[in-house]
């Protein structure tokens, strides 16, 4: 039985039993109203990978506020990049009997069992931004990650990379998004005769590994025209390392997330582009879905499709990412209120 319905039944039963006890007459007057108030609070458990990357703090703040506006409470957990810790946190939320669990997984392949435990306890599970493979999820909500890679690739081609050479410095190989982004990117490279000189990954999205790569592979880097970076945090480290080699602004660099520093680098000319993912839309829509699922209702809406995660066909809400270059910075990032103009152009006279 769904947890939320079970909770309502327990509360009704308790109210009925109390009504039978002499001296509890007051409950007859207030019992219904107070009972309703109690059951209307949905408890959402939300598990994050970590808050090291700028965007996740925004995801958390918007999600928590949106949930609050819908009458729900959010119990936020962060595993600081530790997979075992994330499993423990999910277990804790199951024991706490929350109404729904929302997960930004660290390892897309290691949570099927935790999700099964939650489902066993009647708790629906949402995979937020990153897919959890082979798990019986109630929803996967994310941006079109393959398109993120396509946008990175197209920007490089627009900037003249056709027939040139690129290095790929991707994010955590345990994050399902990483291969999707790279698939989208390499397809554009193949279509345009770009040679991929090397592909490397930064375990746990540790950005320092990206600059280390640039220092340790100075000759290869000197030979390339472009470096595709999995996100803006990696791009920041790469641009700093390129600057030491007098190559910043000469090698085309991409990222994603529209982090403030990346937007600054774009208008200053050391990063070619980023991919803006309207996190506000993601967090608000996810909060709405979490509340629906927490109440025991299915997720509904024209934007709900489906996707396979290996073992299951999962309801999928797919959101559109936006390419951001120097040309459309003002319209895409500043116009949407994501960053302030004075912050983005702080170093530009
Ligand atoms: C997200 C990116 C983020 C990265 C590192 C990916 O799964 O899609 O937006 O930068 O994780 O946290």
Coordinates of C-alpha atoms and ligand atoms in Angstrom, one line a residue:
X1 CA 0.0 0.0 0.0
X2 CA 1.2 3.5 -0.7
X3 CA 2.8 5.0 2.4
X4 CA 0.8 8.3 2.3
X5 CA -2.5 6.4 2.1
X6 CA -1.4 4.1 5.0
X7 CA -0.5 7.3 7.0
X8 CA -4.0 8.7 6.4
X9 CA -5.6 5.5 7.5
X10 CA -3.6 5.3 10.7
X11 CA -4.5 8.8 11.6
X12 CA -8.2 8.2 10.9
X13 CA -8.0 5.0 13.0
X14 CA -6.3 6.9 15.8
X15 CA -8.9 9.7 15.7
X16 CA -11.7 7.1 15.9
X17 CA -10.2 5.3 18.8
X18 CA -9.6 8.6 20.7
X19 CA -13.2 9.6 20.1
X20 CA -14.3 6.5 21.9
X21 CA -12.3 7.4 25.0
X22 CA -14.2 9.3 27.6
X23 CA -12.8 12.8 28.2
X24 CA -11.6 13.2 24.7
X25 CA -14.7 15.0 23.6
X26 CA -12.6 18.0 22.5
X27 CA -11.3 15.9 19.6
X28 CA -14.8 15.7 18.2
X29 CA -14.7 19.4 17.6
X30 CA -11.2 19.8 16.4
X31 CA -10.3 16.2 15.3
X32 CA -11.1 16.5 11.7
X33 CA -9.5 19.8 11.1
X34 CA -6.3 19.0 13.0
X35 CA -6.2 15.5 11.4
X36 CA -6.4 17.1 7.9
X37 CA -3.7 19.5 8.7
X38 CA -1.4 16.7 9.7
X39 CA -1.9 14.6 6.7
X40 CA -1.6 17.5 4.2
X41 CA 2.2 17.8 5.0
X42 CA 4.0 15.7 2.5
X43 CA 7.6 14.8 3.6
X44 CA 10.1 14.6 0.8
X45 CA 13.5 13.2 1.3
X46 CA 16.1 14.6 -1.1
X47 CA 19.5 13.1 -1.5
X48 CA 22.3 15.1 -3.2
X49 CA 25.7 14.0 -4.5
X50 CA 27.4 17.0 -3.0
X51 CA 27.2 20.8 -3.1
X52 CA 30.7 21.4 -4.4
X53 CA 29.4 22.4 -7.9
X54 CA 27.7 25.8 -7.9
X55 CA 24.4 24.6 -9.6
X56 CA 23.3 22.1 -6.9
X57 CA 22.8 24.8 -4.2
X58 CA 20.5 26.5 -6.6
X59 CA 18.7 23.2 -7.3
X60 CA 18.3 22.7 -3.6
X61 CA 17.0 26.2 -2.7
X62 CA 14.5 26.3 -5.5
X63 CA 13.2 22.8 -4.9
X64 CA 12.8 23.3 -1.1
X65 CA 11.0 26.6 -1.7
X66 CA 8.7 25.2 -4.4
X67 CA 7.9 22.2 -2.2
X68 CA 7.1 24.5 0.7
X69 CA 4.8 26.5 -1.5
X70 CA 3.0 23.3 -2.3
X71 CA 2.7 22.4 1.4
X72 CA 5.5 19.9 1.6
X73 CA 8.6 19.7 3.8
X74 CA 12.0 18.6 2.5
X75 CA 14.6 16.6 4.4
X76 CA 17.8 17.4 2.5
X77 CA 20.8 15.0 2.6
X78 CA 24.2 15.4 1.0
X79 CA 26.6 12.5 0.7
X80 CA 29.7 14.6 -0.2
X81 CA 30.4 12.3 -3.2
X82 CA 30.5 9.1 -1.1
X83 CA 28.4 6.3 -2.6
X84 CA 28.1 4.3 0.6
X85 CA 27.1 7.4 2.5
X86 CA 24.3 8.0 -0.1
X87 CA 23.0 4.5 0.3
X88 CA 22.9 5.0 4.1
X89 CA 21.0 8.3 3.7
X90 CA 18.4 6.6 1.5
X91 CA 18.1 3.9 4.1
X92 CA 17.6 6.5 6.8
X93 CA 14.8 8.2 4.8
X94 CA 13.1 4.9 4.3
X95 CA 13.2 4.2 8.0
X96 CA 12.0 7.7 8.6
X97 CA 9.0 6.8 6.4
X98 CA 9.1 9.9 4.2
X99 CA 6.4 10.1 1.5
X100 CA 8.7 10.3 -1.5
X101 CA 12.5 10.2 -2.1
X102 CA 14.3 12.4 -4.7
X103 CA 17.8 11.4 -5.6
X104 CA 20.7 13.0 -7.4
X105 CA 22.8 9.8 -7.6
X106 CA 26.6 9.7 -7.4
X107 CA 26.8 6.3 -9.3
X108 CA 24.1 5.6 -11.8
X109 CA 24.7 1.9 -11.6
X110 CA 24.8 1.3 -7.8
X111 CA 21.4 2.3 -6.5
X112 CA 18.9 -0.2 -7.9
X113 CA 18.8 -2.1 -4.6
X114 CA 18.2 1.1 -2.5
X115 CA 15.4 2.0 -4.9
X116 CA 13.9 -1.5 -4.5
X117 CA 14.0 -1.1 -0.7
X118 CA 12.2 2.2 -0.9
X119 CA 9.5 0.7 -3.2
X120 CA 9.2 -2.3 -0.9
X121 CA 8.3 0.3 1.8
X122 CA 5.7 1.9 -0.4
X123 CA 7.9 5.0 -1.0
X124 CA 8.0 6.3 -4.6
X125 CA 11.4 7.4 -6.0
X126 CA 12.4 10.2 -8.4
X127 CA 15.8 10.2 -10.2
X128 CA 16.6 13.9 -10.3
X129 CA 18.9 15.1 -13.2
X130 CA 20.9 11.8 -13.3
X131 CA 19.3 8.5 -14.3
X132 CA 19.5 5.5 -11.8
X133 CA 20.0 2.5 -14.1
X134 CA 18.0 -0.7 -13.8
X135 CA 15.8 0.7 -11.0
X136 CA 12.0 0.7 -10.7
X137 CA 11.7 4.5 -10.7
X138 CA 8.5 6.5 -10.6
X139 CA 10.1 9.3 -12.5
X140 CA 13.3 10.5 -14.2
X141 CA 13.5 14.2 -14.7
X142 CA 16.4 15.8 -16.4
X143 CA 17.6 17.9 -19.3
X144 CA 18.2 16.3 -22.7
X145 CA 21.8 15.4 -21.9
X146 CA 22.7 14.2 -25.4
X147 CA 21.6 17.6 -26.7
X148 CA 23.9 19.2 -24.2
X149 CA 26.8 17.5 -26.1
X150 CA 25.3 18.4 -29.4
X151 CA 25.2 22.1 -28.5
X152 CA 28.8 21.9 -27.3
X153 CA 29.9 20.3 -30.6
X154 CA 27.9 22.7 -32.8
X155 CA 29.3 25.7 -31.1
X156 CA 32.9 24.4 -31.8
X157 CA 32.0 23.8 -35.4
X158 CA 30.5 27.3 -35.7
X159 CA 33.8 28.6 -34.3
X160 CA 35.7 26.9 -37.1
X161 CA 36.7 23.5 -35.6
X162 CA 35.7 21.4 -38.7
X163 CA 38.6 19.2 -39.8
X164 CA 40.5 20.1 -36.6
X165 CA 41.6 18.3 -33.4
X166 CA 39.8 18.1 -30.0
X167 CA 40.5 16.6 -26.6
X168 CA 37.5 15.5 -24.4
X169 CA 37.8 16.0 -20.7
X170 CA 34.6 14.5 -19.3
X171 CA 33.0 14.3 -15.9
X172 CA 32.6 11.3 -13.6
X173 CA 32.3 8.0 -15.5
X174 CA 29.8 6.8 -12.9
X175 CA 27.4 9.6 -13.9
X176 CA 25.0 8.4 -16.6
X177 CA 24.8 12.0 -18.0
X178 CA 28.5 11.9 -18.9
X179 CA 28.2 9.3 -21.7
X180 CA 25.1 10.9 -23.0
X181 CA 26.8 14.3 -23.3
X182 CA 29.8 12.6 -25.0
X183 CA 27.6 10.7 -27.4
X184 CA 26.0 13.9 -28.5
X185 CA 29.3 15.7 -28.8
X186 CA 31.3 13.0 -30.7
X187 CA 28.4 12.6 -33.3
X188 CA 29.0 16.2 -34.2
X189 CA 32.7 15.7 -34.3
X190 CA 32.4 12.7 -36.6
X191 CA 30.0 14.6 -39.0
X192 CA 32.6 17.4 -39.3
X193 CA 35.8 15.4 -39.7
X194 CA 37.2 16.4 -36.3
X195 CA 39.9 14.1 -34.8
X196 CA 39.5 13.3 -31.1
X197 CA 43.1 13.2 -29.9
X198 CA 42.2 11.8 -26.5
X199 CA 39.3 11.3 -24.1
X200 CA 39.7 11.4 -20.3
X201 CA 37.4 11.5 -17.3
X202 CA 37.5 13.2 -14.0
X203 CA 36.5 10.8 -11.2
X204 CA 33.8 12.2 -8.9
X205 CA 33.7 15.3 -11.1
X206 CA 37.0 16.4 -9.3
X207 CA 37.9 19.6 -11.3
X208 CA 41.6 19.5 -10.2
X209 CA 42.0 16.4 -12.3
X210 CA 41.2 18.5 -15.4
X211 CA 44.0 21.0 -14.9
X212 CA 46.4 18.1 -13.9
X213 CA 45.6 16.5 -17.3
X214 CA 46.4 19.7 -19.1
X215 CA 49.8 20.1 -17.3
X216 CA 50.7 16.4 -17.8
X217 CA 49.8 16.4 -21.5
X218 CA 51.2 19.7 -22.5
X219 CA 52.4 18.5 -25.9
X220 CA 49.0 17.0 -26.9
X221 CA 47.3 20.1 -25.6
X222 CA 49.6 22.3 -27.7
X223 CA 48.6 20.3 -30.7
X224 CA 44.8 20.6 -30.2
X225 CA 42.4 23.2 -31.4
X226 CA 39.7 22.6 -28.8
X227 CA 39.0 21.0 -25.4
X228 CA 35.5 19.8 -24.6
X229 CA 35.0 20.0 -20.9
X230 CA 32.1 18.2 -19.2
X231 CA 31.1 21.2 -17.1
X232 CA 32.0 24.7 -16.2
X233 CA 33.9 23.6 -13.1
X234 CA 36.3 21.5 -15.3
X235 CA 36.4 24.3 -17.9
X236 CA 37.6 26.7 -15.2
X237 CA 40.5 24.5 -14.2
X238 CA 41.4 23.9 -17.9
X239 CA 41.4 27.6 -18.8
X240 CA 43.7 28.4 -15.8
X241 CA 46.1 25.7 -16.9
X242 CA 45.9 26.9 -20.5
X243 CA 46.7 30.4 -19.3
X244 CA 50.0 29.2 -17.8
X245 CA 50.9 27.8 -21.3
X246 CA 49.8 31.1 -22.9
X247 CA 47.0 29.2 -24.7
X248 CA 43.9 30.7 -22.9
X249 CA 41.5 32.1 -25.6
X250 CA 43.4 30.3 -28.4
X251 CA 42.0 26.8 -27.6
X252 CA 38.2 26.6 -27.8
X253 CA 36.8 25.4 -24.5
X254 CA 33.2 24.4 -23.7
X255 CA 31.4 23.6 -20.5
X256 CA 27.8 23.4 -19.1
X257 CA 25.8 24.8 -16.2
X258 CA 26.2 28.6 -16.9
X259 CA 28.2 29.0 -13.7
X260 CA 28.9 32.7 -13.0
X261 CA 32.6 32.3 -13.6
X262 CA 32.1 30.5 -16.8
X263 CA 29.8 33.3 -18.0
X264 CA 32.5 35.8 -17.1
X265 CA 35.1 33.8 -19.1
X266 CA 32.8 33.7 -22.1
X267 CA 32.4 37.5 -22.2
X268 CA 36.1 37.9 -21.5
X269 CA 37.0 35.4 -24.4
X270 CA 38.7 32.5 -22.6
X271 CA 35.8 30.1 -22.8
X272 CA 33.8 29.6 -26.0
X273 CA 30.4 28.6 -24.6
X274 CA 28.4 27.0 -21.9
X275 CA 25.1 25.2 -21.8
X276 CA 22.5 26.9 -19.7
X277 CA 20.1 24.5 -18.1
X278 CA 17.1 26.3 -16.5
X279 CA 17.5 24.7 -13.1
X280 CA 14.6 26.7 -11.8
X281 CA 12.2 24.9 -14.2
X282 CA 13.8 21.5 -13.3
X283 CA 13.5 22.1 -9.6
X284 CA 10.0 23.5 -9.6
X285 CA 8.7 20.7 -11.9
X286 CA 10.4 18.1 -9.8
X287 CA 8.9 19.5 -6.6
X288 CA 5.4 19.4 -8.2
X289 CA 5.9 15.7 -9.3
X290 CA 7.3 14.8 -5.8
X291 CA 4.2 16.2 -4.1
X292 CA 1.9 14.3 -6.6
X293 CA 3.8 11.1 -6.0
X294 CA 4.0 11.7 -2.3
X295 CA 0.2 11.9 -2.2
X296 CA -0.1 8.6 -4.0
X297 CA -1.1 10.1 -7.4
X298 CA 0.7 9.4 -10.6
X299 CA 2.8 12.1 -12.3
X300 CA 0.7 13.7 -15.0
X301 CA 1.3 16.4 -17.7
X302 CA 1.9 16.8 -21.5
X303 CA 5.6 16.8 -20.8
X304 CA 5.7 13.3 -19.4
X305 CA 7.1 10.7 -21.8
X306 CA 9.0 7.5 -21.0
X307 CA 12.6 6.2 -21.3
X308 CA 14.3 2.9 -20.7
X309 CA 16.9 2.6 -17.9
X310 CA 17.9 -0.9 -18.8
X311 CA 15.4 -3.0 -16.8
X312 CA 12.4 -0.6 -16.7
X313 CA 10.5 1.8 -18.8
X314 CA 10.4 4.9 -16.6
X315 CA 8.2 8.0 -16.8
X316 CA 10.5 10.8 -18.1
X317 CA 10.2 14.6 -18.0
X318 CA 12.7 16.0 -20.4
X319 CA 13.7 19.6 -20.4
X320 CA 15.6 21.6 -23.0
X321 CA 19.1 22.9 -22.5
X322 CA 20.2 26.3 -24.1
X323 CA 23.4 27.1 -25.9
X324 CA 25.1 30.2 -24.5
X325 CA 27.9 32.1 -26.3
X326 CA 29.1 35.7 -26.0
X327 CA 26.4 36.6 -28.6
X328 CA 23.3 35.5 -26.7
X329 CA 24.6 35.9 -23.1
X330 CA 22.4 38.9 -22.3
X331 CA 19.3 37.3 -23.6
X332 CA 19.7 33.7 -22.4
X333 CA 21.4 34.1 -19.0
X334 CA 20.9 37.6 -17.9
X335 CA 17.4 38.1 -19.4
X336 CA 16.2 35.0 -17.7
X337 CA 17.4 36.4 -14.3
X338 CA 19.9 33.5 -13.9
X339 CA 22.8 36.0 -13.3
X340 CA 23.0 39.8 -13.0
X341 CA 24.6 41.8 -15.8
X342 CA 27.0 43.6 -13.5
X343 CA 28.3 40.2 -12.2
X344 CA 28.8 38.7 -15.6
X345 CA 30.6 41.7 -17.1
X346 CA 32.5 42.6 -13.9
X347 CA 35.9 42.4 -15.5
X348 CA 34.9 43.8 -18.9
X349 CA 35.4 47.5 -19.4
Ligands
LIG1 C1 25.1 17.5 -14.3 C2 25.9 18.7 -14.5 C3 26.8 18.9 -13.3 C4 27.6 17.7 -13.1 C5 28.5 17.8 -11.9 C6 26.0 16.3 -14.0 O1 25.2 15.2 -13.8 O2 24.2 17.2 -15.4 O3 25.0 19.8 -14.6 O4 27.7 20.0 -13.6 O5 26.8 16.6 -12.9 O6 27.8 17.9 -10.7

